[in-house]
Short mmCIF file of C-alpha atoms in Angstrom, two decimals:
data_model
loop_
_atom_site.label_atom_id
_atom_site.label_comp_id
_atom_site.label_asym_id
_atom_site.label_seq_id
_atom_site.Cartn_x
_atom_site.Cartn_y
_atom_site.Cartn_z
CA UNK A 1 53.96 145.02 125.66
CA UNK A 2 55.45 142.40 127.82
CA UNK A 3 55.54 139.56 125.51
CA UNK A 4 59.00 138.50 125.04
CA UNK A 5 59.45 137.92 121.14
CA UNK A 6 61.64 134.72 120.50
CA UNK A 7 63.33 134.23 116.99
CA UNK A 8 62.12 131.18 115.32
CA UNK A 9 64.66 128.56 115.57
CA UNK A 10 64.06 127.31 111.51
CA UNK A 11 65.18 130.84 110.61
CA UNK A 12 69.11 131.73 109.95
CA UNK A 13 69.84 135.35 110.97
CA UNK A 14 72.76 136.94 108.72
CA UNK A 15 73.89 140.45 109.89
CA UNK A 16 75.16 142.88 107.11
CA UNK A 17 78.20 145.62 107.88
CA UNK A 18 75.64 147.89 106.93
CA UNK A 19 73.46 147.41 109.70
CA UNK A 20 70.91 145.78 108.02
CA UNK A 21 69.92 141.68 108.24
CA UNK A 22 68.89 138.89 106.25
CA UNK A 23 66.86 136.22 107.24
CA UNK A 24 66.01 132.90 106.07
CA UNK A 25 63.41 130.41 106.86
CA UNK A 26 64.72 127.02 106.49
CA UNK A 27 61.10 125.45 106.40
CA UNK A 28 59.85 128.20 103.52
CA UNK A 29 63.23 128.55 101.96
CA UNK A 30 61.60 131.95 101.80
CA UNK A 31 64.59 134.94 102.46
CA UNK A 32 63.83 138.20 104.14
CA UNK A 33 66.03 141.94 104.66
CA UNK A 34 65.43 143.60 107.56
CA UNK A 35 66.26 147.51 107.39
CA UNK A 36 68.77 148.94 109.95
CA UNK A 37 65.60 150.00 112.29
CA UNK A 38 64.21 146.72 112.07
CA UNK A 39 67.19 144.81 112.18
CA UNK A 40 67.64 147.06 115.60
CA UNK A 41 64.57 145.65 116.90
CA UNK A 42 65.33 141.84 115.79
CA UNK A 43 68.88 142.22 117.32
CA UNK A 44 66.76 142.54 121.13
CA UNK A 45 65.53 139.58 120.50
CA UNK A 46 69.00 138.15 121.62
CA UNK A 47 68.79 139.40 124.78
CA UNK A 48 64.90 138.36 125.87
CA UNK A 49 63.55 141.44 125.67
CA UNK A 50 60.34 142.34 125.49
CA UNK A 51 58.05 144.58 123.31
CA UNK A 52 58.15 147.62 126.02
CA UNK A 53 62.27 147.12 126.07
CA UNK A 54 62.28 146.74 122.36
CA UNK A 55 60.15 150.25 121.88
CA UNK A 56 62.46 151.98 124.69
CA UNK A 57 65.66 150.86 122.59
CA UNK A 58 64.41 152.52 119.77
CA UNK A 59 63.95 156.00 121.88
CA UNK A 60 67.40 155.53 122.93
CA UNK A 61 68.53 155.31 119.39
CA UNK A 62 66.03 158.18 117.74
CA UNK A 63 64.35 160.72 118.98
CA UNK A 64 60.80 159.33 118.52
CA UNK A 65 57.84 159.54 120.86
CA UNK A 66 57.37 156.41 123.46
CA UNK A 67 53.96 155.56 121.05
CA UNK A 68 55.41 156.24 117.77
CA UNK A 69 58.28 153.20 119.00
CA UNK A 70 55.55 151.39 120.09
CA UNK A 71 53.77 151.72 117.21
CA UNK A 72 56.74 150.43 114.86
CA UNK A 73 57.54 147.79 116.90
CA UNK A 74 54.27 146.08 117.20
CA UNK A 75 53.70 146.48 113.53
CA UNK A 76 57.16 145.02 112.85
CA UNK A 77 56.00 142.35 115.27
CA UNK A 78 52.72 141.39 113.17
CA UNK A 79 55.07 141.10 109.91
CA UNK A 80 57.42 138.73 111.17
CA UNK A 81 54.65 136.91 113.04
CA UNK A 82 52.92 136.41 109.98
CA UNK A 83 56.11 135.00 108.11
CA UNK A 84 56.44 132.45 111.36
CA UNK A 85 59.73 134.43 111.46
CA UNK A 86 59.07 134.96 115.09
CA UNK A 87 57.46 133.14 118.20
CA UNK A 88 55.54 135.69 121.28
CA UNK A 89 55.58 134.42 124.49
CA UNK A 90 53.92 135.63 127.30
CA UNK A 91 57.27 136.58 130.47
CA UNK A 92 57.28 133.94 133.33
CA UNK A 93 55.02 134.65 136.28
CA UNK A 94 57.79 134.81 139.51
CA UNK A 95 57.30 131.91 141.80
CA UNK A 96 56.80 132.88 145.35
CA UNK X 1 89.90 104.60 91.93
CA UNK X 2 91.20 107.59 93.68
CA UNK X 3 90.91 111.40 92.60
CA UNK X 4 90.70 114.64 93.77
CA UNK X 5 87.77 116.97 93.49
CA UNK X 6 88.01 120.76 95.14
CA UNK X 7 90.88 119.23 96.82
CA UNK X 8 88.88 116.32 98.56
CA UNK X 9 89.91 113.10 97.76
CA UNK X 10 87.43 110.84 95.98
CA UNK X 11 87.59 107.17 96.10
CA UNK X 12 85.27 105.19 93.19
CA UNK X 13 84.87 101.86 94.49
CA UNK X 14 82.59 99.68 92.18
CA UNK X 15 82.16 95.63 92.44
CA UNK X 16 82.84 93.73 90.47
CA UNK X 17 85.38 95.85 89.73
CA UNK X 18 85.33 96.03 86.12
CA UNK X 19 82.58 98.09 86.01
CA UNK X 20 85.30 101.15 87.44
CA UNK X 21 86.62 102.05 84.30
CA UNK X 22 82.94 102.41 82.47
CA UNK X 23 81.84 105.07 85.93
CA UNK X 24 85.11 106.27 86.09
CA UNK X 25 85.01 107.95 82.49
CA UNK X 26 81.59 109.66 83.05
CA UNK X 27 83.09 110.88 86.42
CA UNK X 28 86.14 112.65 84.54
CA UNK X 29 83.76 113.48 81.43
CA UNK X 30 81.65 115.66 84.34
CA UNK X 31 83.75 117.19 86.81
CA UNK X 32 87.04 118.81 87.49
CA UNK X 33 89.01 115.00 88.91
CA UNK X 34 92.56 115.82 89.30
CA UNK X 35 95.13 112.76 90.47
CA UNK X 36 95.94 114.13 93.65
CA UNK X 37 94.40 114.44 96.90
CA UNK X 38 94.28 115.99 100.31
CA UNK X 39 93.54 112.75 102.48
CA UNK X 40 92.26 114.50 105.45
CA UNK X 41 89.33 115.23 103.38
CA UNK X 42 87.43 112.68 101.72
CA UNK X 43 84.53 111.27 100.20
CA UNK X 44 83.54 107.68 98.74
CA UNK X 45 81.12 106.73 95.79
CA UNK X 46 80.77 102.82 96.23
CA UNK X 47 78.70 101.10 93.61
CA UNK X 48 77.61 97.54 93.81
CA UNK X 49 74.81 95.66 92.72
CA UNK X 50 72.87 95.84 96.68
CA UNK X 51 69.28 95.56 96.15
CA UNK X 52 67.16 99.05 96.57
CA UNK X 53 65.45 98.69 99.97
CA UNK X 54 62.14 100.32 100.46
CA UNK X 55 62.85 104.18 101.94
CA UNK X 56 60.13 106.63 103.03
CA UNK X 57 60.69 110.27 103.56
CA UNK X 58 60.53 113.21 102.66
CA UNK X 59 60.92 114.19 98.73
CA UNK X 60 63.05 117.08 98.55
CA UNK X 61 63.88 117.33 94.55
CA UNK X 62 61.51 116.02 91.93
CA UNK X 63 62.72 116.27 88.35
CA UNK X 64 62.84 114.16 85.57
CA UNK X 65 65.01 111.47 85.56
CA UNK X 66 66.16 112.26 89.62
CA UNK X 67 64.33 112.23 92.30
CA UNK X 68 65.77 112.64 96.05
CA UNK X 69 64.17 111.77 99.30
CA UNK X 70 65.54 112.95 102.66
CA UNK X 71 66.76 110.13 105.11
CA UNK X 72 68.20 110.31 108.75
CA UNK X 73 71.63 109.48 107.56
CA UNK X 74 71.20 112.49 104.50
CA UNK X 75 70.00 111.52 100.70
CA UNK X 76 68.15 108.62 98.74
CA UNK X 77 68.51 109.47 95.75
CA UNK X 78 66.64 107.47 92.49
CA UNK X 79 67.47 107.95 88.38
CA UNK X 80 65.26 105.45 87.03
CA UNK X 81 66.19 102.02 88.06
CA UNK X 82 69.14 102.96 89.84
CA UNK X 83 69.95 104.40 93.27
CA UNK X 84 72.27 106.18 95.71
CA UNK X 85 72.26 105.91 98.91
CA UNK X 86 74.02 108.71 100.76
CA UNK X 87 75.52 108.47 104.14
CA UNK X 88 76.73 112.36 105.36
CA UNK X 89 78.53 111.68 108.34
CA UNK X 90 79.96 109.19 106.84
CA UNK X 91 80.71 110.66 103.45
CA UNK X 92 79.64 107.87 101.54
CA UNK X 93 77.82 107.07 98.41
CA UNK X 94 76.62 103.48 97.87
CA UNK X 95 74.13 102.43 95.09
CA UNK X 96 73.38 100.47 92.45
CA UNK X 97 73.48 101.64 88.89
CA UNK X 98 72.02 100.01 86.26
CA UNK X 99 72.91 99.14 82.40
CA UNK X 100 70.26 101.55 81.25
CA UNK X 101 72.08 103.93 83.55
CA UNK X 102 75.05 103.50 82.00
CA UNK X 103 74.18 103.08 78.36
CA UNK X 104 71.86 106.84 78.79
CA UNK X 105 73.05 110.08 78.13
CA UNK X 106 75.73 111.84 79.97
CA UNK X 107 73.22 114.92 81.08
CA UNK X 108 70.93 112.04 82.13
CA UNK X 109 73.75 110.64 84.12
CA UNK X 110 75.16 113.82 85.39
CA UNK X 111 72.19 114.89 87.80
CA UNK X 112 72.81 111.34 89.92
CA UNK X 113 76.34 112.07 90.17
CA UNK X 114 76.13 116.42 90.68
CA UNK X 115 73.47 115.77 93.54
CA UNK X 116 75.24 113.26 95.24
CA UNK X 117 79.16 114.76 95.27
CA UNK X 118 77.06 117.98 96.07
CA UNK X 119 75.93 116.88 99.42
CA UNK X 120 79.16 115.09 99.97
CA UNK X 121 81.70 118.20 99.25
CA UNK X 122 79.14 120.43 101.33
CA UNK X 123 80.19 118.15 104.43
CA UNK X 124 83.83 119.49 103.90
CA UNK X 125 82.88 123.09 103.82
CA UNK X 126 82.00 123.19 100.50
CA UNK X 127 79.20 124.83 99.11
CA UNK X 128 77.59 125.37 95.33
CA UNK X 129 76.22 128.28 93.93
CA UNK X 130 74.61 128.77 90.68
CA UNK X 131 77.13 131.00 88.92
CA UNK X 132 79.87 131.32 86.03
CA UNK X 133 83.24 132.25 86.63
CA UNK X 134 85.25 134.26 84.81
CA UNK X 135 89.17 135.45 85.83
CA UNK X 136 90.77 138.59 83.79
CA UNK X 137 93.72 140.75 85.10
CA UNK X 138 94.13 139.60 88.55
CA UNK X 139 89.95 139.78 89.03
CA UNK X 140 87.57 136.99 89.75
CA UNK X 141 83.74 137.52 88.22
CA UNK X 142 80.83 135.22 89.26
CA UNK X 143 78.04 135.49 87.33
CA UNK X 144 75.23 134.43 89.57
CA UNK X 145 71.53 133.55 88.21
CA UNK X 146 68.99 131.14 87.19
CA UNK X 147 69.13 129.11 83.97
CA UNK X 148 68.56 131.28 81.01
CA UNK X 149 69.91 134.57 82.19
CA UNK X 150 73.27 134.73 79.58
CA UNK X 151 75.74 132.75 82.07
CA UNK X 152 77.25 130.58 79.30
CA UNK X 153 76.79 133.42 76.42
CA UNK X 154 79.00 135.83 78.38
CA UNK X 155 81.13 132.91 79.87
CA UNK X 156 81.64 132.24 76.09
CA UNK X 157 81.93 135.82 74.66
CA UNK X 158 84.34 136.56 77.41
CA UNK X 159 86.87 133.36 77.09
CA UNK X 160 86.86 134.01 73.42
CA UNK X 161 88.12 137.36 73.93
CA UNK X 162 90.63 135.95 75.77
CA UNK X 163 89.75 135.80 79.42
CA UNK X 164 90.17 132.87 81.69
CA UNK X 165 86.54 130.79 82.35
CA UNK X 166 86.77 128.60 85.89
CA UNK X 167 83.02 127.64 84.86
CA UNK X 168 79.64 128.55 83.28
CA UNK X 169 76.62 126.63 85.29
CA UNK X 170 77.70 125.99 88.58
CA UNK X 171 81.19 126.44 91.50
CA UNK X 172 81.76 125.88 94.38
CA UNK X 173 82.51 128.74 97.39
CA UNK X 174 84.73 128.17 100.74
CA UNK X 175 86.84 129.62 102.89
CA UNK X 176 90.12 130.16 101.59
CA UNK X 177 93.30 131.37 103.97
CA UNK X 178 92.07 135.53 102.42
CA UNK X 179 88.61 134.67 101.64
CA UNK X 180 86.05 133.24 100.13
CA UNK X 181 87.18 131.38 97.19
CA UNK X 182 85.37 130.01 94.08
CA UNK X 183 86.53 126.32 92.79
CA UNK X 184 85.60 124.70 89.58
CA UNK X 185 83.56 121.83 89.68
CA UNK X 186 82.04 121.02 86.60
CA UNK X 187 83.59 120.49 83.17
CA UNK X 188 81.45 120.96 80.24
CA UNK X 189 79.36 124.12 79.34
CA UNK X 190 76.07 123.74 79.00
CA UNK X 191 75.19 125.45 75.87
CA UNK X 192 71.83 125.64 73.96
CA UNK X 193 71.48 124.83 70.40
CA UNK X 194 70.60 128.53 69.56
CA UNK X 195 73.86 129.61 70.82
CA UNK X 196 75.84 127.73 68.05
CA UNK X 197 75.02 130.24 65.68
CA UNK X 198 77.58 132.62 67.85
CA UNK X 199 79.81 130.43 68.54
CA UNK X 200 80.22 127.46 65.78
CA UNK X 201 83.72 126.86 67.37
CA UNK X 202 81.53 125.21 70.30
CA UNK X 203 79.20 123.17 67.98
CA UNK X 204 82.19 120.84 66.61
CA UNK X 205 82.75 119.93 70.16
CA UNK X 206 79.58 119.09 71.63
CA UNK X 207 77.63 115.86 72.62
CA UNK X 208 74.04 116.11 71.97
CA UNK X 209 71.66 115.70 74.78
CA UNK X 210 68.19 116.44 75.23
CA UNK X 211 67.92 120.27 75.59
CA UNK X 212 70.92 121.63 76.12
CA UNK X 213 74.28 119.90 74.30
CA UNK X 214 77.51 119.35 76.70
CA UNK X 215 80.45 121.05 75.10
CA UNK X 216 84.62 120.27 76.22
CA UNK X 217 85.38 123.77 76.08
CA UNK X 218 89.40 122.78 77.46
CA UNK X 219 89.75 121.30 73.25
CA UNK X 220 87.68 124.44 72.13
CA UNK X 221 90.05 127.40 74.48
CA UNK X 222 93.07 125.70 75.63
CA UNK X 223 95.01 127.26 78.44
CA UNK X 224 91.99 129.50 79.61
CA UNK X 225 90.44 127.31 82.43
CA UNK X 226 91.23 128.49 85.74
CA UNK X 227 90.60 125.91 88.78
CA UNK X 228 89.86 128.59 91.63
CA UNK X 229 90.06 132.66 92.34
CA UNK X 230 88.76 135.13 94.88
CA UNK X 231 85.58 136.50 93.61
CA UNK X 232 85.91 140.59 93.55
CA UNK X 233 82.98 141.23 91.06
CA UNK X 234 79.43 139.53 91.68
CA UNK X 235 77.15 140.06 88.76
CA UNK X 236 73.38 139.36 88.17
CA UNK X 237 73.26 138.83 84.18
CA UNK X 238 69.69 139.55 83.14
CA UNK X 239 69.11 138.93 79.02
CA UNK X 240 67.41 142.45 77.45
CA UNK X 241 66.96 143.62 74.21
CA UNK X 242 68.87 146.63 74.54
CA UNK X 243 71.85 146.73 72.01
CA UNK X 244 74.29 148.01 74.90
CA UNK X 245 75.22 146.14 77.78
CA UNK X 246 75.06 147.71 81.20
CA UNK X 247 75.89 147.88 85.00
CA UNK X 248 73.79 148.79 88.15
CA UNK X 249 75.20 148.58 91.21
CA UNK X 250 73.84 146.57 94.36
CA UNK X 251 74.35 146.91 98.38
CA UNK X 252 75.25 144.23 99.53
CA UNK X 253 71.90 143.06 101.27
CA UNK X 254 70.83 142.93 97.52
CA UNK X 255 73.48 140.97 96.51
CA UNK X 256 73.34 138.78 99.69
CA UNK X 257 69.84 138.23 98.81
CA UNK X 258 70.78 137.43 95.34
CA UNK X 259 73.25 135.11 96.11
CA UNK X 260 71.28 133.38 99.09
CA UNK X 261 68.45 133.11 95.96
CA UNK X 262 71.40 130.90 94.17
CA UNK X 263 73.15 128.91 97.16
CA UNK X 264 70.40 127.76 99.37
CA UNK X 265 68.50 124.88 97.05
CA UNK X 266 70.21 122.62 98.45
CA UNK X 267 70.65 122.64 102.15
CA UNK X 268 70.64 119.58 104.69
CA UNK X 269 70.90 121.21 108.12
CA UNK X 270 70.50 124.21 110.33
CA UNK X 271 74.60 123.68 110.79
CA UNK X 272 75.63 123.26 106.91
CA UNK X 273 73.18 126.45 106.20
CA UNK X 274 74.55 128.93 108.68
CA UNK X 275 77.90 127.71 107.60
CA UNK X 276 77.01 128.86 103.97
CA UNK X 277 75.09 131.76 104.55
CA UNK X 278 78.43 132.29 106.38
CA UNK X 279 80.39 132.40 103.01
CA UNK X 280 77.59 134.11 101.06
CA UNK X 281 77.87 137.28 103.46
CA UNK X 282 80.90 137.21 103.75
CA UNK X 283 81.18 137.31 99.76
CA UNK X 284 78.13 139.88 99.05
CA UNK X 285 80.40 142.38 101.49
CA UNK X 286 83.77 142.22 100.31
CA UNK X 287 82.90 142.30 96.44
CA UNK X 288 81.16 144.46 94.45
CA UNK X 289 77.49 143.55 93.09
CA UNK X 290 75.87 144.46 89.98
CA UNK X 291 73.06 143.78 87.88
CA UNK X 292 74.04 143.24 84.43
CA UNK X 293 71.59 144.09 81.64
CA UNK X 294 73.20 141.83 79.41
CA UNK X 295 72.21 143.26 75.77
CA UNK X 296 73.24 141.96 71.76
CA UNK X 297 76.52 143.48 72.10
CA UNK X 298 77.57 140.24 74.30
CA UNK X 299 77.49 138.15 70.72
CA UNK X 300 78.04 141.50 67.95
CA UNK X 301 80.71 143.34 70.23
CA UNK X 302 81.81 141.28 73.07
CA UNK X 303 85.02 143.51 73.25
CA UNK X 304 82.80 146.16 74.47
CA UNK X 305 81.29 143.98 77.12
CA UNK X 306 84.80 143.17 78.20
CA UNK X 307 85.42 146.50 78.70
CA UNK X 308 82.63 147.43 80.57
CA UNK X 309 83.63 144.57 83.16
CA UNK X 310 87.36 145.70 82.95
CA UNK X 311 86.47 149.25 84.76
CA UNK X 312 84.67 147.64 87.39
CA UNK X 313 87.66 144.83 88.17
CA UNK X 314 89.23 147.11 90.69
CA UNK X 315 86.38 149.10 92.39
CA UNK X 316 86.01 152.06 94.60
CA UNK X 317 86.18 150.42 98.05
CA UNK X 318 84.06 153.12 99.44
CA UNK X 319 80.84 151.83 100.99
CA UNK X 320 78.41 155.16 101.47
CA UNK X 321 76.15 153.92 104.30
CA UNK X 322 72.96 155.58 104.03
CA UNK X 323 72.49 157.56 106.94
CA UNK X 324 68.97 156.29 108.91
CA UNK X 325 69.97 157.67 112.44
CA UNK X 326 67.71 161.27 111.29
CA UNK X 327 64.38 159.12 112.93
CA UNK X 328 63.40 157.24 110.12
CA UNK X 329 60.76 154.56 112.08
CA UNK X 330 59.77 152.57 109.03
CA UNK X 331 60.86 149.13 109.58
CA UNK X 332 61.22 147.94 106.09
CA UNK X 333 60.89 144.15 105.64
CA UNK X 334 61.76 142.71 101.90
CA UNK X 335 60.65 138.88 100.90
CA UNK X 336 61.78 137.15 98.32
CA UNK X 337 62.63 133.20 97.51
#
């Protein structure tokens, strides 16, 4: 739950008034909508977050159990990994 | 030669020069070329006889008759024996076009030219979508699909009931001073044989090419074009068998997605795409999108179909959000493309 998910840089985030997202991969030319949950989640990604502050945003925003966020945010993790629509990297190890 | 096109200048430049006035007429036989022009904007199409030098690259459109392969400095673009070269920063054309070229069919010739003032215009903030445009009342309608969906049917049934036609294949979007605006780009309709038998008015006027027949619709419906409006309507024609016509209404994530399935062919960079993706959601959220089931009363009572669109022109602006703050975890992911 520490990886830090990173937005692949080929893919053009749109953001809706309605709180949901598009997405396209410029590589693919493939197009993707994000629901408002999961455009919650992809929204994180601006601010380096990881998959444990990603789930805990999601209990702040419903009332949800710690696994069930954790749960919906790792499988929302394998989609976009799976479309290359994302990048997980491991957090920097602190140099003494 | 200087013109203007979406309110970029155009300068045709061809040596020797008396092979100007022979490009210069397909030019105005293809797209909207008015006399005046915005100099701070513009483009150049430079034709010479330069010999084709080898290029490598990647080939981004294959069709027949046109091919295009991706370059450093934008396009190479190939019709046969001829060539264009295009140069995006510096918003240049420069080829070679042949007497074969010339002496060919104006749809043959029209892909070279489309593809190449494409990329060009999209430089100035200027960026196609596959649509029709229709004006009535104060209300811009795109009609947004793939070829074969009804564009130029209900482009035709609606501007012979009297509305205003800015298009019926392909515009242009940009920001205008309150929105996005469409501009026309193109001049002829693109109609198929089959649709003669609707509209014979159209068949007097065409030039015959190899599937589809290029039609002056200014001699057919004079006074009707339109050269730009605001889009308020966005519709998705889709042909059915059904004798009624009909609406559905669309969020605007579908319609974004629609639209984005339209306007993103033909992209260059990361910076031209945001740009347009830019315009397209800005467009799918301030109109209204619909599906049209576009059924036999389009050619036996296109009044009706005007009517239908008429009740939409000025829509409800009230957006009901559906409500997903009651814990709804399902992170829904839609692909399409």
């Amino acid at each position: 739950m520490q990886c830090i998910p990173q937005a692949n840089p080929g893919v053009v985030t749109s953001a809706l008034p309605n709180g949901e997202v598009v997405l396209l991969h410029l590589d693919t030319k493939q197009y993707y909508s994000l629901n408002r949950t999961a455009a919650l989640i992809w929204k994180q990604m601006d601010h380096s977050a990881t998959l444990a502050t990603m789930s805990q945003a999601l209990c702040e925003q419903f009332d949800v159990s710690a696994e069930a966020a954790q749960e919906a945010v790792c499988e929302l993790m394998r989609d976009l990994k799976s479309h290359k629509l994302v990048i997980l990297s491991e957090p920097r190890t602190q140099l003494s | 030669m200087d013109y203007s096109l979406c309110d970029v200048a155009l300068s045709l430049v061809c040596a020797p020069a008396s092979r100007e006035p022979g490009i210069a007429r397909i030019l105005e036989s293809l797209f909207m070329l008015t006399g005046t022009h915005n100099p701070a904007h513009r483009v150049e199409l430079i034709v010479n006889d330069q010999p084709e030098t080898e290029v490598s690259g990647e080939v981004v459109f294959e069709a027949p008759g046109l091919s295009a392969i991706k370059t450093r400095r934008g396009y190479h673009l190939r019709a046969g024996d001829s060539f264009l070269a295009i140069d995006l920063s510096a918003g240049r054309a420069v080829g070679s076009l042949s007497d074969s070229f010339m002496q060919s069919s104006l749809e043959e010739q029209r892909g070279l030219f489309l593809f190449a003032l494409l990329m060009l215009l999209s430089q100035h903030g200027l960026y196609p979508l596959h649509a029709a445009g229709v004006w009535h009342a104060g209300c811009g309608f795109l009609l947004v699909g793939n070829s074969g969906c009804g564009k130029t049917s209900l482009t035709g049934a609606l501007t012979r009931s009297g509305w205003h036609y800015l298009s019926d294949d392909s515009v242009l979007l940009r920001w205008g001073p309150r929105g996005v605006e469409a501009l026309a780009f193109g001049r002829p309709f693109h109609c198929a044989p089959a649709m003669f038998r609707h509209f014979p008015e159209l068949a007097r006027h065409a030039t015959p090419v190899n599937e589809k027949r290029l039609v002056d619709v200014a001699s057919v419906y004079p006074g009707q074009f339109r050269n730009r409006f605001r889009p308020q309507v966005v519709l998705f024609p889709e042909i059915t068998p059904e004798p009624d016509s009909r609406l559905i209404p669309l969020d605007c994530t579908a319609t974004l997605l629609g639209l984005l399935g339209q306007g993103a062919g033909l992209l260059h960079s990361r910076e031209s795409t945001v740009a347009q993706t830019a315009v397209l959601n800005h467009l799918a959220h301030t109109a209204s999108g619909f599906r049209l089931l576009h059924g036999t009363d389009v050619h036996g009572n296109p009044a009706r179909v005007a009517g239908l669109l008429e009740r939409i022109a000025n829509p409800d602006p009230d957006p009901e959000m559906p409500n997903q703050e009651q814990g709804d975890l399902t992170c829904a992911m839609y692909s399409a493309g």
